[in-house]
CSV table of C-alpha atoms in Angstrom, one decimal:
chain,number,residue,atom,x,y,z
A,295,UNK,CA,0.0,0.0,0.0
A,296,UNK,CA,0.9,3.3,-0.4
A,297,UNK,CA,-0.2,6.1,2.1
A,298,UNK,CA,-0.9,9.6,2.2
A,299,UNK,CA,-0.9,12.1,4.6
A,300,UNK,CA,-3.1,15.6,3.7
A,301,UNK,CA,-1.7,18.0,6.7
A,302,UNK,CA,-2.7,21.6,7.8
A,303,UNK,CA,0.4,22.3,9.3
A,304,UNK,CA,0.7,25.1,7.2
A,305,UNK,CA,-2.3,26.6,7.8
A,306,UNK,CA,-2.9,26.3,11.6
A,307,UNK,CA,0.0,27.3,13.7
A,308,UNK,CA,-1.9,27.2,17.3
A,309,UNK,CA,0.6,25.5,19.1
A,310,UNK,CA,-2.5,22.7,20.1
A,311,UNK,CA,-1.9,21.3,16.5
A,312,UNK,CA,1.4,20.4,17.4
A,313,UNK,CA,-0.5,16.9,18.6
A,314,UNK,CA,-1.8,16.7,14.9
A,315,UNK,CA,1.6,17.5,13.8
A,316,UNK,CA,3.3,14.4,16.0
A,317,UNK,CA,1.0,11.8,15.0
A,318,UNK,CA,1.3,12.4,11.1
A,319,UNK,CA,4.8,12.3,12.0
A,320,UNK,CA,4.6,8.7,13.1
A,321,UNK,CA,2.2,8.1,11.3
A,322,UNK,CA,4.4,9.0,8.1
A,323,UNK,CA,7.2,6.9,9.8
A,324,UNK,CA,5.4,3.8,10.0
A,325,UNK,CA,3.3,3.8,7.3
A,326,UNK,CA,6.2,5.1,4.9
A,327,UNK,CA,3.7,7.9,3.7
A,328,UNK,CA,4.1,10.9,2.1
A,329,UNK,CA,3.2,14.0,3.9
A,330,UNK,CA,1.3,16.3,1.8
A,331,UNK,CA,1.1,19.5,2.8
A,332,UNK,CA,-1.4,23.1,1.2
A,333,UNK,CA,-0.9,26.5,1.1
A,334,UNK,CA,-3.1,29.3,1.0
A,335,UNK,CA,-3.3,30.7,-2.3
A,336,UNK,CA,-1.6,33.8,-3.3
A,337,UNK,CA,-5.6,35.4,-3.0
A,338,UNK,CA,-6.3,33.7,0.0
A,339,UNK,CA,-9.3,32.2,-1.8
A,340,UNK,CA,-8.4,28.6,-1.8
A,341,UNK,CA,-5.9,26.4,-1.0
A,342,UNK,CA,-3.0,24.5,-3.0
A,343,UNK,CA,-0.5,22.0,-3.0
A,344,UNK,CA,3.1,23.4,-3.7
A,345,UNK,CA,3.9,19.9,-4.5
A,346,UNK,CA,1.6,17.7,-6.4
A,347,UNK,CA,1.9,13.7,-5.0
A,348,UNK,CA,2.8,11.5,-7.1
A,349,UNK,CA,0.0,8.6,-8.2
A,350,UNK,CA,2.3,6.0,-9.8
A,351,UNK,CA,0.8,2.5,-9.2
A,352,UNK,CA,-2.5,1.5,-8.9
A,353,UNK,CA,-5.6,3.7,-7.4
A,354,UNK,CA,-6.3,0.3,-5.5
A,355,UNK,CA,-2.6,0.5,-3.7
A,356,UNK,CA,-3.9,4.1,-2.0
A,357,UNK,CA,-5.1,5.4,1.0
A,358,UNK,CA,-4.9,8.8,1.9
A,359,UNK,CA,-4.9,10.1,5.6
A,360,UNK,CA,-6.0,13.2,7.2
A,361,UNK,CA,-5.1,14.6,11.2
A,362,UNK,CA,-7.9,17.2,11.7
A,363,UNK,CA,-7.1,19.2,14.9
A,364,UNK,CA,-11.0,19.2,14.8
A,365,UNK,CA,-13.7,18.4,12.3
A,366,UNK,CA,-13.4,22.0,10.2
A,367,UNK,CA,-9.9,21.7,10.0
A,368,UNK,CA,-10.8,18.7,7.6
A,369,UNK,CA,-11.9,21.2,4.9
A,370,UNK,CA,-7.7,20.6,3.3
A,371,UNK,CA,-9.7,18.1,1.7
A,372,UNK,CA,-10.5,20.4,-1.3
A,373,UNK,CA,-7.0,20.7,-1.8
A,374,UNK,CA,-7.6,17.7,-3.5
A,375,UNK,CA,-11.2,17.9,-5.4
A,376,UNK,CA,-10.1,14.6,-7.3
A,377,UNK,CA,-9.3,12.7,-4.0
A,378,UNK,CA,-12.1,9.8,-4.3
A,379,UNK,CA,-11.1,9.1,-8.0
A,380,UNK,CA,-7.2,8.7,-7.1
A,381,UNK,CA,-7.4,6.7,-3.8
A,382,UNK,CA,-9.0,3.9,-2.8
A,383,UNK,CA,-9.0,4.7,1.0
A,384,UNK,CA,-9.4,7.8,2.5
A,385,UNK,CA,-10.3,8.4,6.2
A,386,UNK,CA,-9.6,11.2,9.1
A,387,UNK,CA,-8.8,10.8,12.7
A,388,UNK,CA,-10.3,14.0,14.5
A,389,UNK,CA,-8.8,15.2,17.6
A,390,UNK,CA,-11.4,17.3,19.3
A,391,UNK,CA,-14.4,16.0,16.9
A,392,UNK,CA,-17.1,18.2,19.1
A,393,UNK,CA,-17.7,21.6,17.3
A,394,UNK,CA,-19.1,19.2,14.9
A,395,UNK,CA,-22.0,18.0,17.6
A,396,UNK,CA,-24.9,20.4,16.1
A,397,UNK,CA,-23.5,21.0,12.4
A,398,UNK,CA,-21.7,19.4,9.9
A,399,UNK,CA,-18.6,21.8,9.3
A,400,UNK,CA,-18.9,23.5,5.2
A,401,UNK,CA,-17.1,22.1,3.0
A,402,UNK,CA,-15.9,19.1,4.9
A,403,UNK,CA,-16.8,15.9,3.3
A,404,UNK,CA,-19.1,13.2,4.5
A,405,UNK,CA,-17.6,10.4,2.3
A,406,UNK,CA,-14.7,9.6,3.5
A,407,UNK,CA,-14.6,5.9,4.5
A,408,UNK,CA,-14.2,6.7,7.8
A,409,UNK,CA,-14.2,9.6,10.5
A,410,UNK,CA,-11.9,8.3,13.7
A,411,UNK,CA,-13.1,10.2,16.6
A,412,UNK,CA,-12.2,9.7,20.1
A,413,UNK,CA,-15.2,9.0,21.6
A,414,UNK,CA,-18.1,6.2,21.4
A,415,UNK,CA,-20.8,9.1,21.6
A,416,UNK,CA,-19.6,11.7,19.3
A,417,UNK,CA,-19.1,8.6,16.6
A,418,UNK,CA,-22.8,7.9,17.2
A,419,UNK,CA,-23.9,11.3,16.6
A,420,UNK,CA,-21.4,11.4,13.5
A,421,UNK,CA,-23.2,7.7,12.2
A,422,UNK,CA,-26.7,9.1,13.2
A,423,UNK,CA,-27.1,12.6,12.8
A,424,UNK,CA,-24.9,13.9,10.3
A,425,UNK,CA,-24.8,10.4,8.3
A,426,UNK,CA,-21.0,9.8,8.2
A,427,UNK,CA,-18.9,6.6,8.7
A,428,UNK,CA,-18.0,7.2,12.2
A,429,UNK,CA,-15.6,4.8,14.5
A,430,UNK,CA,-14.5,5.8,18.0
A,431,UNK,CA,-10.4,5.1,19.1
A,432,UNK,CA,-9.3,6.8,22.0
A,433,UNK,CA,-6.6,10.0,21.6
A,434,UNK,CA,-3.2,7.9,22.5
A,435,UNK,CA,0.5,9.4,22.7
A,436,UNK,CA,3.8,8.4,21.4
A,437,UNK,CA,4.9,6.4,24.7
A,438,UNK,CA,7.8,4.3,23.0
A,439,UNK,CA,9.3,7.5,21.7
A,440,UNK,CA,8.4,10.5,24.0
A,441,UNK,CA,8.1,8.0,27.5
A,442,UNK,CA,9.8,8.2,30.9
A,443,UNK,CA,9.7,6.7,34.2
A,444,UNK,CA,12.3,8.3,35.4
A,445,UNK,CA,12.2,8.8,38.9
A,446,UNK,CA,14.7,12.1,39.1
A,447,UNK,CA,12.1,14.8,38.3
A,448,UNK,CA,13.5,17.9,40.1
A,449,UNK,CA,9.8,20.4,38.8
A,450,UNK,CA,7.1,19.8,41.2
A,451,UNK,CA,4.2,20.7,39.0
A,452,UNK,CA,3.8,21.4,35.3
A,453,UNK,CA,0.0,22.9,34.3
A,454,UNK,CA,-0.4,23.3,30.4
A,455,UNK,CA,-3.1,24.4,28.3
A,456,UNK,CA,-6.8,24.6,30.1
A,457,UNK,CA,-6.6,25.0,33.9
A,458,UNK,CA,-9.1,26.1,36.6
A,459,UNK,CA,-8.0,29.2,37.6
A,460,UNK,CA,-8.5,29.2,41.3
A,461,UNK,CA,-7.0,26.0,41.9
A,462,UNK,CA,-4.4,27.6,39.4
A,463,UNK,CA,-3.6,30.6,41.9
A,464,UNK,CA,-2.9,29.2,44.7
A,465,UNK,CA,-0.4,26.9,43.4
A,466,UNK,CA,1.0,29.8,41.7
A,467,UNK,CA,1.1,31.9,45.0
A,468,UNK,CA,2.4,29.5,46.9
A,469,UNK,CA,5.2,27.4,44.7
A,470,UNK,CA,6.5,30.2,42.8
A,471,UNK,CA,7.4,32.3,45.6
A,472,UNK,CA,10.8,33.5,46.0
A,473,UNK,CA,11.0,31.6,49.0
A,474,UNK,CA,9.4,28.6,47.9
A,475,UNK,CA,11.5,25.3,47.6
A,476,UNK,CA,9.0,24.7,44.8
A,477,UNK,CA,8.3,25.0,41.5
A,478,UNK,CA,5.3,24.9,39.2
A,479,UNK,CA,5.5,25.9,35.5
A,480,UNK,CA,2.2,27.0,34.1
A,481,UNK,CA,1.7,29.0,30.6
A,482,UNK,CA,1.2,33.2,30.7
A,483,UNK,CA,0.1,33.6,27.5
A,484,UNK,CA,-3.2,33.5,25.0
A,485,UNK,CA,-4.0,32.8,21.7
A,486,UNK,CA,-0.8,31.8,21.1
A,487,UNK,CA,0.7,30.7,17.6
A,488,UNK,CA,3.7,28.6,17.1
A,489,UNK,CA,6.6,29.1,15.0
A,490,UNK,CA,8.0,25.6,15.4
A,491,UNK,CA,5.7,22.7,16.5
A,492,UNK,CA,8.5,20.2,17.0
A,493,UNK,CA,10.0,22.5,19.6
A,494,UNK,CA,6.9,23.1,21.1
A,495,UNK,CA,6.1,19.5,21.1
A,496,UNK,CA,9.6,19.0,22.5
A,497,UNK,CA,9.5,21.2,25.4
A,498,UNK,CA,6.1,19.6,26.7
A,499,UNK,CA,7.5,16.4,26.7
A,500,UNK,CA,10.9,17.6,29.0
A,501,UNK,CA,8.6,19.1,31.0
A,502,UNK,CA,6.5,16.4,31.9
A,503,UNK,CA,9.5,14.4,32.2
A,504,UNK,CA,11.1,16.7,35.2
A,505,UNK,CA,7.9,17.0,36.7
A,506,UNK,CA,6.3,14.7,39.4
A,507,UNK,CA,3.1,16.3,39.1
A,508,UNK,CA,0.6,17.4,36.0
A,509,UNK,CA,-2.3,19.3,37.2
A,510,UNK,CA,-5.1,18.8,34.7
A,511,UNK,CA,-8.5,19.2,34.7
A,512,UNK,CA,-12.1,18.0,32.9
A,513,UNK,CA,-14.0,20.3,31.1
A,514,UNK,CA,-16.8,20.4,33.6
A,515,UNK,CA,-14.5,21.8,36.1
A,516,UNK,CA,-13.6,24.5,33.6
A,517,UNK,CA,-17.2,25.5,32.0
A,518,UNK,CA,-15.6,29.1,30.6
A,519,UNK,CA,-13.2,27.4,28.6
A,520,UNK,CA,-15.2,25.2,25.8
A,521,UNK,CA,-18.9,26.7,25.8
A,522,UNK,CA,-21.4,25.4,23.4
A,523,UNK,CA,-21.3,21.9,22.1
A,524,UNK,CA,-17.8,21.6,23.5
A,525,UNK,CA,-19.0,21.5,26.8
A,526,UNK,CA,-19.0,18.6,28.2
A,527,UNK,CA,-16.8,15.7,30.1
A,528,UNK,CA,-14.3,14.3,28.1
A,529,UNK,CA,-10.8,12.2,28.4
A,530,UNK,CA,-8.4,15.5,27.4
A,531,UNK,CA,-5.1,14.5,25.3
A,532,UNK,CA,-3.1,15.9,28.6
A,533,UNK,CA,-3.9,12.7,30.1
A,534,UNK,CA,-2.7,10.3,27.9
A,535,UNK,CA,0.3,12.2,27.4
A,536,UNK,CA,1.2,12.7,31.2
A,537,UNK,CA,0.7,8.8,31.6
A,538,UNK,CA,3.2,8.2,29.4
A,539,UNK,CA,5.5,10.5,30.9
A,540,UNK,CA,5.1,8.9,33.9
A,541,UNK,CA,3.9,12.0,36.0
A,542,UNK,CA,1.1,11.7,38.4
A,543,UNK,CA,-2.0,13.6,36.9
A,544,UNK,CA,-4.1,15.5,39.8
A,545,UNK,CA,-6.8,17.7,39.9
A,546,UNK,CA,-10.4,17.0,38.9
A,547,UNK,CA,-11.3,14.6,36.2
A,548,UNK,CA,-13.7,13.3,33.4
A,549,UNK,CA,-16.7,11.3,34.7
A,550,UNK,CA,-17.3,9.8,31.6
A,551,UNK,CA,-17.2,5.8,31.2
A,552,UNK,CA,-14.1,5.4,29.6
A,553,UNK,CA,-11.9,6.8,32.5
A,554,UNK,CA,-12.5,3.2,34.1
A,555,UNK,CA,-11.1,1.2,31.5
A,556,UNK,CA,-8.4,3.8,29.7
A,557,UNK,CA,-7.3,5.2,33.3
A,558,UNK,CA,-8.4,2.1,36.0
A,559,UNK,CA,-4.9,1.4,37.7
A,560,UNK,CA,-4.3,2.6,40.7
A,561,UNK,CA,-3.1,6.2,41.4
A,562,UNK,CA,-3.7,7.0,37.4
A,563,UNK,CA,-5.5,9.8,38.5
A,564,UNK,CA,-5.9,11.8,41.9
A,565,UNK,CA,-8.6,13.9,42.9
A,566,UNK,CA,-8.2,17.3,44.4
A,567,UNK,CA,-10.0,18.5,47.6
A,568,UNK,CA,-13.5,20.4,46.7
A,569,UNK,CA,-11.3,23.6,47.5
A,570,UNK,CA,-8.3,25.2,46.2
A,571,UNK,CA,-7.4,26.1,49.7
A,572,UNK,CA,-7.4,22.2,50.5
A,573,UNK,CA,-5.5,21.3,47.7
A,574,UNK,CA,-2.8,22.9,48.2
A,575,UNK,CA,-2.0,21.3,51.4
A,576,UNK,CA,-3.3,17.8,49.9
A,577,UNK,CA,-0.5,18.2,47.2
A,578,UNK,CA,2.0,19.3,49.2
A,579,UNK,CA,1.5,15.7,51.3
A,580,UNK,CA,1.6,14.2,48.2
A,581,UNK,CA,4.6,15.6,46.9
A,582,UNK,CA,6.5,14.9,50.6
A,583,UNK,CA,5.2,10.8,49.7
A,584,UNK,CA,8.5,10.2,48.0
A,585,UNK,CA,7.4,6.2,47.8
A,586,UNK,CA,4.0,7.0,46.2
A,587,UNK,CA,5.4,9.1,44.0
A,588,UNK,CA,7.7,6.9,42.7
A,589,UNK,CA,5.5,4.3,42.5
A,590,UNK,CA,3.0,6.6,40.4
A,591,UNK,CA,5.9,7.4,38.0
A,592,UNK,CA,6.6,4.1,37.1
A,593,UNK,CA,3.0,2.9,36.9
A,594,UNK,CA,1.7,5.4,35.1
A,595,UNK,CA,4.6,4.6,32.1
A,596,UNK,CA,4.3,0.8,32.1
A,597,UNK,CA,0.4,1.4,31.9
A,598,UNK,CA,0.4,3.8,29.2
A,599,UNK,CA,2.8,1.5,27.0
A,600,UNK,CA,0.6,-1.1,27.9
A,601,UNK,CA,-2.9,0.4,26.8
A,602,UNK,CA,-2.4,4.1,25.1
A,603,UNK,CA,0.8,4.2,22.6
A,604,UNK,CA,-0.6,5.7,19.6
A,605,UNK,CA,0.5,2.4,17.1
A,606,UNK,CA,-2.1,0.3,19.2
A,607,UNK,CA,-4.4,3.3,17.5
A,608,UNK,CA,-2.6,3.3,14.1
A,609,UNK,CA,-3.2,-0.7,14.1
A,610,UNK,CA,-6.5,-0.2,14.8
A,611,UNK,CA,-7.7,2.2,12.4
A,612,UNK,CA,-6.3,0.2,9.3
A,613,UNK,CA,-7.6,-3.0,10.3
A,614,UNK,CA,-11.2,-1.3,10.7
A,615,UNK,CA,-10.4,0.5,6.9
A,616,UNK,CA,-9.4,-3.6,6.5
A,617,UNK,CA,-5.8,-2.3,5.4
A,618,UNK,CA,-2.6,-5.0,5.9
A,619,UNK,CA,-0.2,-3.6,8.6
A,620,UNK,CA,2.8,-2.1,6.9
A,621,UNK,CA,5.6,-3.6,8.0
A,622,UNK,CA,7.1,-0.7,10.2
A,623,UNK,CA,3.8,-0.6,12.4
A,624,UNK,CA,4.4,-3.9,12.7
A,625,UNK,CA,8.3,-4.1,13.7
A,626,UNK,CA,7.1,-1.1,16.2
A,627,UNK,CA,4.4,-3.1,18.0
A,628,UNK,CA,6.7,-6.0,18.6
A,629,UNK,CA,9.5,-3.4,20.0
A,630,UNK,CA,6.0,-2.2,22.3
A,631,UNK,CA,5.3,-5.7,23.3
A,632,UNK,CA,9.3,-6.2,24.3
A,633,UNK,CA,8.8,-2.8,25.9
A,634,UNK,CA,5.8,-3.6,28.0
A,635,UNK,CA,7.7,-6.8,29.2
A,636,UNK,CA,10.6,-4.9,30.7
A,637,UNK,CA,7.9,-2.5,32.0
A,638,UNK,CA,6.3,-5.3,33.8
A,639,UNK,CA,9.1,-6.5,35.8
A,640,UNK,CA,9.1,-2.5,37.8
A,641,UNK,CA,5.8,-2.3,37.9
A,642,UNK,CA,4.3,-1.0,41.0
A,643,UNK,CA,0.9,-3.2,41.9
């Protein structure tokens, strides 16, 4: 087979769509695909394709593969009106699927053989409402490549992205002042755009690998942040990518069904005290718990290489599109399984 990958890398430079940018990264590395990536056009009318792919071979022998940061984002397919007649596959995996809850984004196609999504109920509504092949698989993270259970993390707390800000503030007050023996690094900025997504990607990683502690939040806990249809519980990518980092997540977390299966181990997650006041006494307990700390750091890793490495995903998706496993994917999951073994024998139960 050969594979395809349409990206908007160009054209949306939020640093969020760095998590778009490393899975069509792996995904190009283990599927051996071509990364195609559009350009506005000089009028800003349309986009184009600097580089046109090349179609030698069979239409049969080609699937092309879109990242969508989230469902309008998958619009880059008219960079390629032709796409149906010159590929035989052609699916999306949609990050944050939920702006699409009421309406079906314009110009965003409904025949692609499949929508991924991360979740069983927005692929119902997808099947049901808007009348598009919909399959849920879970938001994952590059664990054999970006993973660490080291137990040397000399940051206390690292808070990223969405955050309730009172439970924010007093962390803030308290651990990053000049007299504090700790440290929290938390983001002072807005509406940010990136100029480099690996080195943004890169930098979240270190960070969760020096710090014990990720303070994340559902979106219930943060109403202000997604309004509208994106308001509701759901299992945020911070999760799946602190896991595999090894650092202990805390704060106050999805109630949705999943978090029982993708997130049952002990310690995966840890609840924060109704107050902020409490919590910060609560974490700084925690953070003095050098054995349950260390514990957490290594469980969290073996369990996220077990259960949330984003090949188990890639896998997934092509045998649903009923697609052979290239044999990359295939030499990776075997280096997972090998992984997960050595995993096993530090393992805190």
């Amino acid at each position: 087979m050969r594979y395809f990958i349409l990206s908007a890398r160009n054209l949306v430079r939020m640093p969020s769509n760095g998590v778009a940018f490393e899975l069509e990264n792996l995904l190009a590395d283990v599927c051996n695909a071509e990364l195609v990536c559009p350009v506005v056009s000089h009028d800003r009318k349309h986009l184009t394709l600097p580089a046109l792919p090349g179609l030698e071979g069979e239409r049969g022998e080609r699937v092309l593969l879109v990242v969508a940061l989230s469902t309008p984002i998958a619009y880059i397919m008219s960079a390629m009106p032709h796409w149906r007649r010159d590929y035989a596959t052609a699916a999306a995996y949609v990050i944050d699927p939920w702006e699409a809850w009421s309406a079906w984004p314009e110009h965003v196609p409904r025949t692609l053989d499949c929508f991924f999504v991360p979740d069983v109920r927005i692929a119902d509504r997808f099947r049901n409402v808007h009348g598009v092949n919909a399959s849920a698989v879970p938001l994952g993270a590059d664990v054999l490549g970006n993973g660490s259970n080291a137990l040397e993390r000399p940051l206390d707390m690292v808070a990223y992205g969405r955050q309730h800000a009172d439970y924010l503030r007093v962390f803030k007050e308290r651990f990053n002042d000049p007299r504090s023996e700790r440290f929290l690094y938390h983001d002072t900025f807005s509406n940010a755009r990136t100029s480099d997504f690996r080195d943004n990607r890169r930098l979240i990683w270190k960070l969760l690998h020096k710090s014990r502690i990720a303070l994340s939040f559902d979106v219930l806990a943060t109403p202000e942040s997604r309004p509208g249809d994106r308001y509701r519980s759901i299992i945020p990518i911070r999760y799946y990518e602190a896991a595999a980092a090894g650092t202990a997540i805390v704060g106050r977390h999805p109630v949705v069904p999943e978090m029982r299966e993708q997130f049952g181990w002990p310690d995966a997650t840890i609840e924060l005290p109704d107050t902020p006041g409490e919590a910060l006494e609560f974490v700084e307990a925690l953070l003095q718990d050098e054995s349950r700390m260390n514990a957490i750091h290594l469980r969290n890793h073996a369990e996220a290489l077990a259960r949330h490495d984003w090949r188990y995903r890639i896998r997934d998706m092509l045998v649903h599109l009923g697609l052979p496993l290239p044999d990359r994917l295939q030499q990776e999951l075997d280096m997972l399984a090998g992984a997960c073994a050595a995993a096993d024998m530090v393992r805190v139960t």
